[in-house]
């Protein structure tokens, strides 16, 4: 059946109402051009596959679509009864397998059809993303099925020595190390403050020592990476602190091999400008014994597939991240999907025996999960947030779906001195513009700007202090548009702090919004416009790969920065991989489909010391948890 005028008009109407994009419909038109006999039902499904990519999903869940057609266009809020009636008309399909089998546009994987049907899971993919999913599944399964039979006695003794008896029982950090030493793949997941980096540092000491034992003292090649420059800087600092704390338990002959510099994943793989290709790939593998990726919740499906393609079969891959955070900005929630069931201690009998033998932990209550679950350790004890911590308690209540408890906590800020609640722009202005040594504000970095040194040789060090001061306080927004969206909040804060200014002025904080491989700047990198040592206005970024003994600052001309936006406020999505001493979260005035428990949990856990909720409409926070 050829594409009918009613379907065309239906899709055009949805584009006009901003439910779909022009690209979504252009894809359907392309398929219609390639196969004029394609049915309207198939073309609609293809449009929805394209639309789901906009929302971060790499496939269309057909079962869910048929069960609730009204949710096909989420998060679009204005679906009408007429829309639903038309969707139901096009979705009146007697047999999906027959529909797909009759069209050259769809296959079950063979050939080059633009769409791929996964009948077992009832998922419809664009071929490119189906291929990425296949790569990730196959490469991880290959790694995870490799199992060591035993650990060297010296490593067993070192494992005991790295974890003292006073540690919380069961010691999930110790379990994580034991599991990681078992295979060529491991996931270490946990919330903020559960010690992921400390665990990683201990694990690296163990892995290095084992490598030296098994390879005649040959030093291992270890590569450390993160999705963004900011996340890379954070892991650099975290490992440095952990090494200082553990210097009495990790011998210097081992510590010398623990990497102290992380790169971005794009830099690790050697991104090629203006292409999706990388220098390192299946045809040119990375030379490494161990590769560690921190903040792995931010890694999308395409990037994970590229990384796995570039690894040699013998390379051990370790992923660290919080599975409960928001998914990556690009399509594909890889870490969350891999960790499904991990909270249930989903270990089989052989894994339980390994944990008992090497971590001295006896797990009694468990379920049996996937092969990936056998190599997943979830850290459960928070070392950052004590029992009386408002941030810790609020994050836990949100993450576990305890709506009533979460509401009581955020509305009882007198009990929790690290929590605050405000309701209007005047209160936000006070938080943003008032210098406060205990809470911090954007005045911190403005004061630092005024402390510009007279000596030009000290300018880089000064710029670094300005960036660090700015990083202590951050306003987060759930949405981009609206009264409390990023765009309006940024405009207000800019006016409060600087008044009317040209586009570029000293003190303007900016965020890179698109990867720029020529400048080596990645989506999410933060810079501040400052006058450099020559007195010229340039943008200072923290350099993730500074030369030896150099201050880690890079200066970039504003004229070269095409894809940037002011960053006094940023979306919760964009804040992933970052931590701030004080976070203010601004919620929209009315309920919004982007307001989910996962988004609120991610926002709350960006705060290390203080969290402030701006709720201009009473009850929006709790409604968003239901």
XYZ file of C-alpha atoms in Angstrom:
626
model
C 0.000 0.000 0.000
C 1.433 3.363 -0.948
C 1.833 6.154 1.561
C -1.571 7.777 1.705
C -2.370 11.444 1.993
C -4.061 10.993 5.410
C -0.870 9.518 6.916
C 1.232 12.285 5.384
C -1.119 14.917 6.814
C -1.151 13.197 10.219
C 2.659 13.231 10.423
C 2.879 16.819 9.154
C 0.428 17.903 11.844
C 2.535 16.225 14.519
C 5.632 18.014 13.213
C 3.811 21.352 13.295
C 2.866 20.717 16.926
C 6.491 19.742 17.704
C 5.563 16.175 18.606
C 7.805 14.844 15.824
C 10.748 16.402 13.997
C 11.127 17.006 10.276
C 13.918 14.412 10.308
C 11.579 11.729 11.669
C 9.145 12.267 8.804
C 11.922 12.644 6.231
C 13.054 9.143 7.187
C 9.566 7.780 6.492
C 9.516 9.570 3.136
C 12.909 8.119 2.255
C 11.649 4.593 3.007
C 8.530 5.236 0.953
C 10.736 6.330 -1.952
C 12.864 3.177 -1.617
C 9.840 0.865 -1.314
C 6.622 2.472 -2.681
C 4.637 -0.624 -1.750
C 5.441 -0.244 1.976
C 2.301 -0.071 4.084
C 1.282 2.959 6.091
C 1.610 0.858 9.246
C 5.242 0.057 8.507
C 6.052 3.659 7.633
C 4.499 4.859 10.885
C 6.521 2.317 12.860
C 9.679 3.513 11.096
C 8.825 7.116 11.982
C 8.428 6.114 15.624
C 11.765 4.246 15.609
C 13.389 7.479 14.448
C 11.473 9.446 17.075
C 12.584 7.142 19.894
C 16.194 7.943 19.019
C 15.425 11.580 19.845
C 14.408 10.367 23.320
C 17.540 8.275 23.831
C 16.067 4.863 22.957
C 17.888 2.777 20.351
C 14.825 0.701 19.471
C 11.052 0.849 19.377
C 9.450 -1.438 21.957
C 6.560 -2.732 19.878
C 4.853 -4.595 22.739
C 4.758 -1.394 24.815
C 3.544 0.572 21.799
C 0.602 -1.733 21.157
C -0.260 -1.873 24.867
C -0.300 1.936 25.235
C -0.413 3.761 21.884
C -1.047 7.045 23.723
C 2.531 6.917 25.007
C 4.052 6.501 21.549
C 4.917 10.199 21.394
C 6.155 10.720 24.962
C 7.397 13.101 26.257
C 5.089 15.206 24.029
C 2.321 16.248 26.426
C -0.507 17.272 24.101
C -1.601 13.996 22.519
C -5.318 14.282 21.682
C -8.045 11.641 21.445
C -7.921 12.124 17.681
C -4.188 11.406 17.665
C -4.769 8.189 19.572
C -7.573 7.158 17.226
C -5.324 7.655 14.197
C -2.442 5.812 15.841
C -4.761 2.878 16.582
C -5.903 2.848 12.960
C -2.361 2.517 11.636
C -1.407 0.055 14.372
C -4.246 -2.349 13.597
C -1.775 -4.994 12.419
C -2.839 -8.632 12.414
C 0.615 -10.183 12.242
C 3.823 -8.194 12.705
C 6.115 -10.975 11.521
C 4.146 -11.245 8.272
C 4.147 -7.465 7.807
C 7.928 -7.282 8.201
C 8.659 -10.417 6.175
C 6.808 -8.975 3.179
C 8.879 -5.782 3.058
C 12.429 -5.282 1.730
C 12.782 -2.505 4.296
C 12.982 -4.971 7.201
C 15.020 -8.069 7.947
C 16.009 -10.052 11.009
C 19.622 -8.959 10.573
C 20.708 -10.370 7.251
C 21.363 -8.130 4.274
C 21.347 -4.337 4.371
C 17.746 -3.452 5.113
C 17.401 -0.089 6.900
C 15.259 -1.665 9.655
C 15.951 -4.781 11.717
C 13.264 -6.757 13.558
C 14.235 -8.537 16.775
C 11.256 -10.877 17.022
C 12.409 -12.452 20.295
C 12.324 -9.155 22.169
C 9.698 -7.495 19.946
C 12.018 -4.600 19.106
C 12.391 -2.672 15.876
C 15.815 -1.095 15.256
C 17.524 1.134 12.770
C 20.200 -1.124 11.314
C 23.099 0.991 12.568
C 21.940 0.795 16.169
C 21.092 -2.881 15.873
C 24.673 -3.436 14.758
C 25.999 -1.465 17.718
C 23.843 -3.553 20.070
C 25.129 -6.768 18.521
C 28.726 -5.610 18.939
C 28.234 -4.684 22.590
C 26.431 -7.935 23.434
C 28.923 -10.186 21.630
C 32.099 -8.466 22.847
C 30.985 -8.304 26.470
C 29.745 -11.903 26.498
C 33.089 -13.017 25.081
C 34.927 -11.234 27.875
C 32.616 -12.182 30.703
C 32.696 -15.914 29.922
C 36.465 -15.963 30.469
C 36.952 -17.009 34.093
C 40.197 -17.438 36.068
C 40.368 -20.705 37.977
C 42.243 -19.306 40.972
C 44.233 -16.310 42.197
C 47.961 -16.378 43.063
C 48.567 -16.730 46.792
C 50.394 -13.381 46.938
C 47.302 -11.660 45.518
C 45.036 -13.384 48.037
C 47.231 -12.044 50.853
C 47.321 -8.560 49.330
C 43.519 -8.590 48.993
C 43.211 -9.359 52.695
C 45.665 -6.600 53.593
C 43.903 -3.900 51.581
C 40.638 -4.308 53.509
C 40.777 -4.136 57.283
C 38.436 -5.934 59.612
C 36.719 -2.697 60.659
C 35.225 -2.184 57.204
C 31.415 -2.533 56.940
C 30.260 -6.118 56.467
C 29.630 -7.347 53.889
C 32.482 -5.371 52.332
C 31.226 -4.779 48.798
C 34.446 -3.033 47.800
C 36.298 -6.251 48.549
C 33.682 -8.249 46.637
C 34.152 -5.907 43.660
C 37.927 -6.479 43.658
C 37.508 -10.246 43.917
C 35.047 -10.342 41.014
C 37.164 -8.060 38.824
C 40.205 -10.306 39.290
C 38.162 -13.230 38.052
C 37.389 -12.143 34.483
C 38.234 -9.791 31.593
C 35.144 -7.715 32.281
C 33.736 -6.109 35.405
C 31.224 -3.445 36.396
C 31.552 -1.585 39.678
C 28.406 0.444 40.326
C 27.212 2.451 43.283
C 25.880 5.799 44.378
C 27.949 8.860 45.293
C 30.385 8.380 48.130
C 30.306 4.581 48.041
C 34.019 4.455 47.224
C 34.121 3.539 43.540
C 37.442 5.306 42.965
C 39.002 3.949 46.164
C 37.910 0.463 45.106
C 39.362 1.042 41.651
C 42.703 2.161 43.096
C 42.942 -0.964 45.259
C 41.858 -3.128 42.340
C 44.531 -1.636 40.112
C 47.182 -2.365 42.756
C 46.024 -5.991 42.823
C 45.822 -6.300 39.030
C 49.284 -4.758 38.585
C 50.848 -7.076 41.125
C 49.227 -10.113 39.525
C 50.424 -8.981 36.087
C 53.988 -8.606 37.378
C 53.806 -12.118 38.863
C 52.345 -13.743 35.758
C 54.437 -11.860 33.170
C 57.914 -12.023 34.670
C 57.893 -8.492 36.123
C 56.766 -6.920 32.818
C 54.817 -3.748 33.640
C 51.186 -3.642 32.502
C 49.744 -1.071 30.082
C 46.767 0.578 31.764
C 44.522 3.169 30.085
C 42.104 5.338 32.041
C 39.254 7.246 30.373
C 35.974 9.058 30.989
C 33.229 10.334 28.653
C 33.961 14.057 29.140
C 36.930 16.248 29.958
C 35.344 17.259 33.244
C 34.799 13.637 34.276
C 38.397 12.851 33.270
C 39.676 15.643 35.510
C 37.575 14.358 38.393
C 38.913 10.839 38.177
C 42.472 12.204 37.996
C 41.922 14.073 41.262
C 40.117 11.154 42.909
C 42.847 8.609 42.149
C 45.477 11.073 43.359
C 43.673 11.420 46.691
C 43.156 7.668 46.986
C 46.852 6.980 46.367
C 47.791 9.455 49.089
C 45.418 7.773 51.551
C 46.617 4.273 50.623
C 50.356 4.938 50.451
C 50.944 2.885 53.600
C 49.209 -0.191 52.119
C 50.166 -0.020 48.424
C 53.945 -0.470 47.931
C 55.650 2.215 45.786
C 56.867 -0.427 43.319
C 53.189 -1.149 42.605
C 51.830 2.396 42.948
C 54.202 3.678 40.257
C 52.175 1.832 37.606
C 48.753 3.153 38.664
C 47.731 5.733 36.033
C 47.222 9.271 37.275
C 46.006 10.813 34.009
C 42.685 10.019 32.381
C 41.714 11.048 28.875
C 38.329 11.406 27.239
C 37.056 8.352 25.374
C 37.164 10.311 22.125
C 40.828 11.109 22.680
C 41.588 7.541 23.776
C 40.132 6.107 20.561
C 41.584 8.850 18.354
C 38.493 10.598 16.985
C 38.629 11.703 13.370
C 37.189 15.159 12.614
C 33.892 15.231 10.710
C 33.399 11.446 10.822
C 32.047 8.800 13.181
C 35.279 6.854 12.773
C 38.209 6.477 15.143
C 41.893 5.803 14.684
C 41.577 2.719 16.871
C 39.010 0.172 15.704
C 38.550 -3.517 14.943
C 41.271 -3.140 12.289
C 43.702 -1.264 14.544
C 43.363 -2.360 18.147
C 44.444 -0.439 21.225
C 47.485 -1.895 22.927
C 46.461 -2.247 26.558
C 46.264 -4.824 29.309
C 43.576 -2.989 31.276
C 41.155 -0.251 30.206
C 39.073 1.560 32.823
C 36.108 3.793 32.013
C 34.797 6.016 34.794
C 31.317 7.634 34.733
C 30.216 4.816 32.425
C 26.540 5.740 32.828
C 27.273 8.578 30.395
C 28.576 6.260 27.662
C 26.074 5.808 24.838
C 25.609 2.679 22.734
C 27.620 3.907 19.723
C 30.611 4.883 21.850
C 30.524 1.618 23.821
C 30.482 -0.367 20.583
C 33.434 1.649 19.248
C 35.393 1.064 22.453
C 34.741 -2.687 22.503
C 35.647 -2.959 18.823
C 38.984 -1.294 19.531
C 39.980 -3.575 22.423
C 42.109 -6.669 21.995
C 40.426 -9.872 23.149
C 42.848 -10.234 26.071
C 42.298 -6.678 27.371
C 40.422 -6.394 30.644
C 37.626 -3.801 30.627
C 36.430 -2.256 33.904
C 33.393 0.037 33.952
C 32.608 2.317 36.898
C 29.448 4.346 37.319
C 26.132 4.856 39.040
C 23.522 2.699 37.304
C 20.714 4.789 38.795
C 21.771 8.033 37.127
C 20.180 9.365 33.961
C 21.244 7.695 30.762
C 23.677 9.260 28.307
C 22.667 12.299 26.258
C 23.117 10.275 23.068
C 20.932 7.169 22.437
C 21.459 4.053 24.494
C 21.342 3.397 28.252
C 24.202 0.895 28.261
C 25.274 0.755 31.899
C 21.722 0.695 33.219
C 20.797 -2.201 30.923
C 23.958 -4.160 31.770
C 23.307 -3.706 35.504
C 19.660 -4.820 35.369
C 19.061 -7.024 38.419
C 22.382 -6.179 40.106
C 20.622 -4.819 43.194
C 19.282 -8.353 43.822
C 22.804 -9.796 44.211
C 22.094 -11.872 41.113
C 24.907 -14.419 41.493
C 25.003 -18.095 40.555
C 26.561 -20.810 42.709
C 30.047 -20.584 41.170
C 30.148 -16.805 41.678
C 28.963 -17.148 45.271
C 31.729 -19.683 45.891
C 34.355 -17.335 44.395
C 33.133 -14.421 46.558
C 33.188 -16.606 49.676
C 36.689 -17.884 48.945
C 38.404 -14.602 48.072
C 36.299 -11.854 49.676
C 35.256 -13.883 52.731
C 31.652 -12.787 52.213
C 28.800 -15.238 52.528
C 25.795 -14.039 50.495
C 22.620 -15.851 51.501
C 19.792 -13.806 50.012
C 20.223 -13.576 46.263
C 18.654 -14.256 42.891
C 20.306 -15.839 39.881
C 20.869 -13.384 37.052
C 22.604 -12.929 33.719
C 26.211 -13.699 32.843
C 26.994 -9.976 33.143
C 25.481 -9.955 36.656
C 28.175 -12.449 37.676
C 30.775 -9.754 37.032
C 28.850 -6.840 38.528
C 29.428 -5.522 42.026
C 27.127 -2.927 43.554
C 28.657 -0.841 46.348
C 26.005 -0.227 48.992
C 27.709 1.606 51.875
C 28.069 5.401 51.569
C 31.229 6.814 53.132
C 30.299 10.376 52.175
C 26.806 10.653 53.588
C 26.283 9.627 57.201
C 22.894 8.506 58.500
C 21.996 12.082 59.438
C 22.848 13.475 55.977
C 19.892 15.135 54.291
C 21.410 14.668 50.820
C 22.091 10.981 51.450
C 18.660 10.268 52.921
C 16.849 12.249 50.243
C 18.741 10.546 47.417
C 18.007 7.115 48.895
C 14.295 7.873 49.342
C 14.002 9.148 45.762
C 15.949 6.217 44.332
C 13.895 3.604 46.188
C 10.529 5.171 45.373
C 9.678 6.236 48.944
C 7.599 9.249 47.914
C 6.176 10.086 51.341
C 9.585 9.839 53.023
C 11.246 11.963 50.323
C 8.561 14.631 50.797
C 9.044 14.671 54.566
C 12.812 15.004 54.210
C 12.781 17.930 51.770
C 10.069 19.703 53.765
C 11.935 19.271 57.055
C 15.117 21.185 56.316
C 15.528 22.173 59.977
C 16.461 18.565 60.713
C 18.915 18.414 57.825
C 21.283 21.417 57.700
C 22.597 20.397 54.265
C 19.122 20.797 52.677
C 17.274 24.000 51.801
C 14.062 24.883 50.008
C 13.211 28.136 48.229
C 10.239 29.254 46.178
C 10.956 32.296 44.016
C 13.382 34.301 41.918
C 14.253 36.730 44.723
C 15.471 33.868 46.891
C 17.439 32.387 43.989
C 19.011 35.786 43.326
C 20.170 35.951 46.935
C 21.762 32.497 46.711
C 23.457 33.324 43.412
C 24.794 36.794 44.166
C 25.607 36.781 47.917
C 29.139 35.864 48.916
C 28.769 33.003 51.407
C 31.803 31.146 52.705
C 29.773 28.143 53.920
C 27.417 27.676 50.952
C 29.274 29.248 48.055
C 27.756 31.217 45.194
C 28.724 32.625 41.818
C 30.308 35.507 43.724
C 33.134 33.087 44.597
C 34.510 33.027 41.092
C 33.843 36.748 40.536
C 35.978 37.512 43.593
C 38.671 35.244 42.168
C 38.572 37.102 38.834
C 39.292 40.363 40.706
C 42.357 38.720 42.273
C 44.132 38.690 38.910
C 47.904 38.683 39.523
C 50.156 41.386 38.093
C 52.754 38.842 36.944
C 51.882 37.381 33.528
C 53.625 34.117 34.458
C 50.935 33.497 37.093
C 47.924 33.993 34.791
C 47.391 30.286 34.079
C 47.420 29.459 37.783
C 44.927 32.284 38.384
C 42.624 31.032 35.602
C 42.686 27.570 37.167
C 41.592 29.035 40.521
C 38.760 30.935 38.782
C 37.513 27.713 37.178
C 37.731 25.829 40.474
C 35.821 28.575 42.282
C 33.080 28.519 39.638
C 32.816 24.748 40.005
C 31.801 24.937 43.677
C 28.258 26.177 43.009
C 25.803 25.225 40.249
C 22.208 25.888 39.304
C 20.526 22.925 37.596
C 17.251 22.953 35.661
C 14.987 20.085 34.672
C 13.971 21.676 31.365
C 15.395 23.989 28.714
C 12.332 26.154 28.132
C 9.830 27.753 30.478
C 10.045 30.098 33.462
C 12.463 27.783 35.271
C 14.165 26.376 32.181
C 17.871 26.752 31.424
C 17.415 29.532 28.888
C 15.454 31.921 31.125
C 17.387 31.117 34.305
C 20.686 31.750 32.511
C 19.412 35.095 31.250
C 18.296 36.123 34.759
C 21.548 35.148 36.470
C 23.602 36.872 33.789
C 21.612 40.079 34.317
C 21.925 39.845 38.119
C 25.684 39.373 38.009
C 26.859 41.390 35.027
C 23.974 43.523 33.745
C 23.736 44.252 30.029
C 26.795 42.890 28.243
C 27.908 41.995 24.713
C 27.922 38.281 23.824
C 31.471 37.848 25.099
C 32.643 39.500 28.323
C 35.146 38.629 31.032
C 33.529 36.195 33.441
C 31.102 34.574 31.001
C 30.967 30.821 31.756
C 30.232 28.663 28.731
C 29.517 25.031 28.034
C 30.555 23.298 24.813
C 27.405 21.765 23.299
C 28.938 19.692 20.509
C 32.166 17.717 20.198
C 34.876 19.749 18.446
C 37.655 17.357 17.526
C 39.814 20.074 15.995
C 39.912 21.957 19.298
C 39.871 18.780 21.390
C 36.802 20.039 23.223
C 33.951 17.709 24.072
C 30.239 18.151 24.647
C 29.850 19.267 28.274
C 33.279 20.885 28.744
C 33.128 24.127 30.767
C 35.235 27.238 30.138
C 35.256 30.832 31.371
C 36.036 33.915 29.285
C 39.027 35.720 30.846
C 41.694 38.161 29.755
C 44.824 36.096 29.114
C 48.414 37.123 29.845
C 48.387 39.376 26.766
C 45.199 41.078 27.901
C 43.114 39.484 25.128
C 39.701 37.988 25.954
C 39.926 34.227 25.499
C 38.185 31.219 27.013
C 40.089 29.239 29.644
C 39.475 25.478 29.815
C 41.034 22.944 32.151
C 43.456 20.874 30.072
C 43.051 17.116 30.621
C 46.482 16.353 29.135
C 48.869 19.063 30.369
C 52.593 18.869 29.761
C 54.775 17.817 32.685
C 54.784 20.414 35.505
C 52.523 22.749 33.460
C 49.400 24.423 34.838
C 46.461 22.603 33.275
C 44.891 25.483 31.320
C 44.112 25.823 27.619
C 43.196 29.168 26.038
C 40.822 29.215 23.082
C 39.661 32.237 21.081
C 35.887 32.878 21.359
C 35.836 33.216 17.572
C 36.619 29.512 17.297
C 33.777 28.439 19.602
C 30.672 28.029 17.461
C 28.678 25.511 19.535
C 28.554 26.910 23.076
C 25.994 28.305 25.503
C 26.135 30.299 28.743
C 26.445 27.953 31.719
C 25.267 29.681 34.902
C 22.461 27.121 34.683
C 22.603 23.760 32.963
C 20.234 20.841 32.534
C 20.494 17.920 34.924
C 21.471 15.784 31.928
C 24.452 18.009 31.202
C 25.584 17.895 34.845
C 26.355 14.180 34.766
C 29.958 13.398 35.547
C 30.216 16.530 37.704
C 30.014 17.230 41.416
C 29.538 20.582 43.128
C 29.739 21.659 46.749
C 26.321 23.304 46.492
C 23.588 22.529 43.946
C 20.358 24.457 43.419
C 17.736 22.497 41.447
C 15.000 24.592 39.822
C 11.808 22.679 39.032
C 9.209 23.858 36.471
C 5.954 25.406 37.648
C 3.823 22.462 36.589
C 4.180 18.739 36.110
C 6.365 17.736 33.198
C 7.124 14.312 31.741
C 10.865 14.935 31.968
C 10.506 15.095 35.757
C 11.301 11.526 36.769
C 12.773 9.963 39.916
C 15.957 9.218 37.947
C 16.341 12.887 36.990
C 15.766 14.057 40.567
C 18.183 11.438 41.932
C 20.855 12.530 39.456
C 20.401 16.192 40.417
C 20.499 15.538 44.171
C 23.627 13.403 43.915
C 25.561 16.140 42.097
C 25.703 17.917 45.481
C 28.532 17.046 47.853
C 27.767 19.351 50.783
C 24.546 21.333 50.231
C 21.399 20.880 48.152
C 18.705 23.511 47.596
C 15.359 22.794 45.932
C 13.611 25.643 44.126
C 9.958 24.641 43.983
C 7.830 27.589 42.851
C 4.698 25.417 42.740
C 4.146 23.456 45.944
C 4.107 19.672 45.555
C 5.810 19.363 42.143
C 8.763 17.519 43.700
C 6.599 14.781 45.212
C 4.331 14.515 42.163
C 7.422 13.884 40.045
C 8.258 10.810 42.126
C 4.941 9.042 41.464
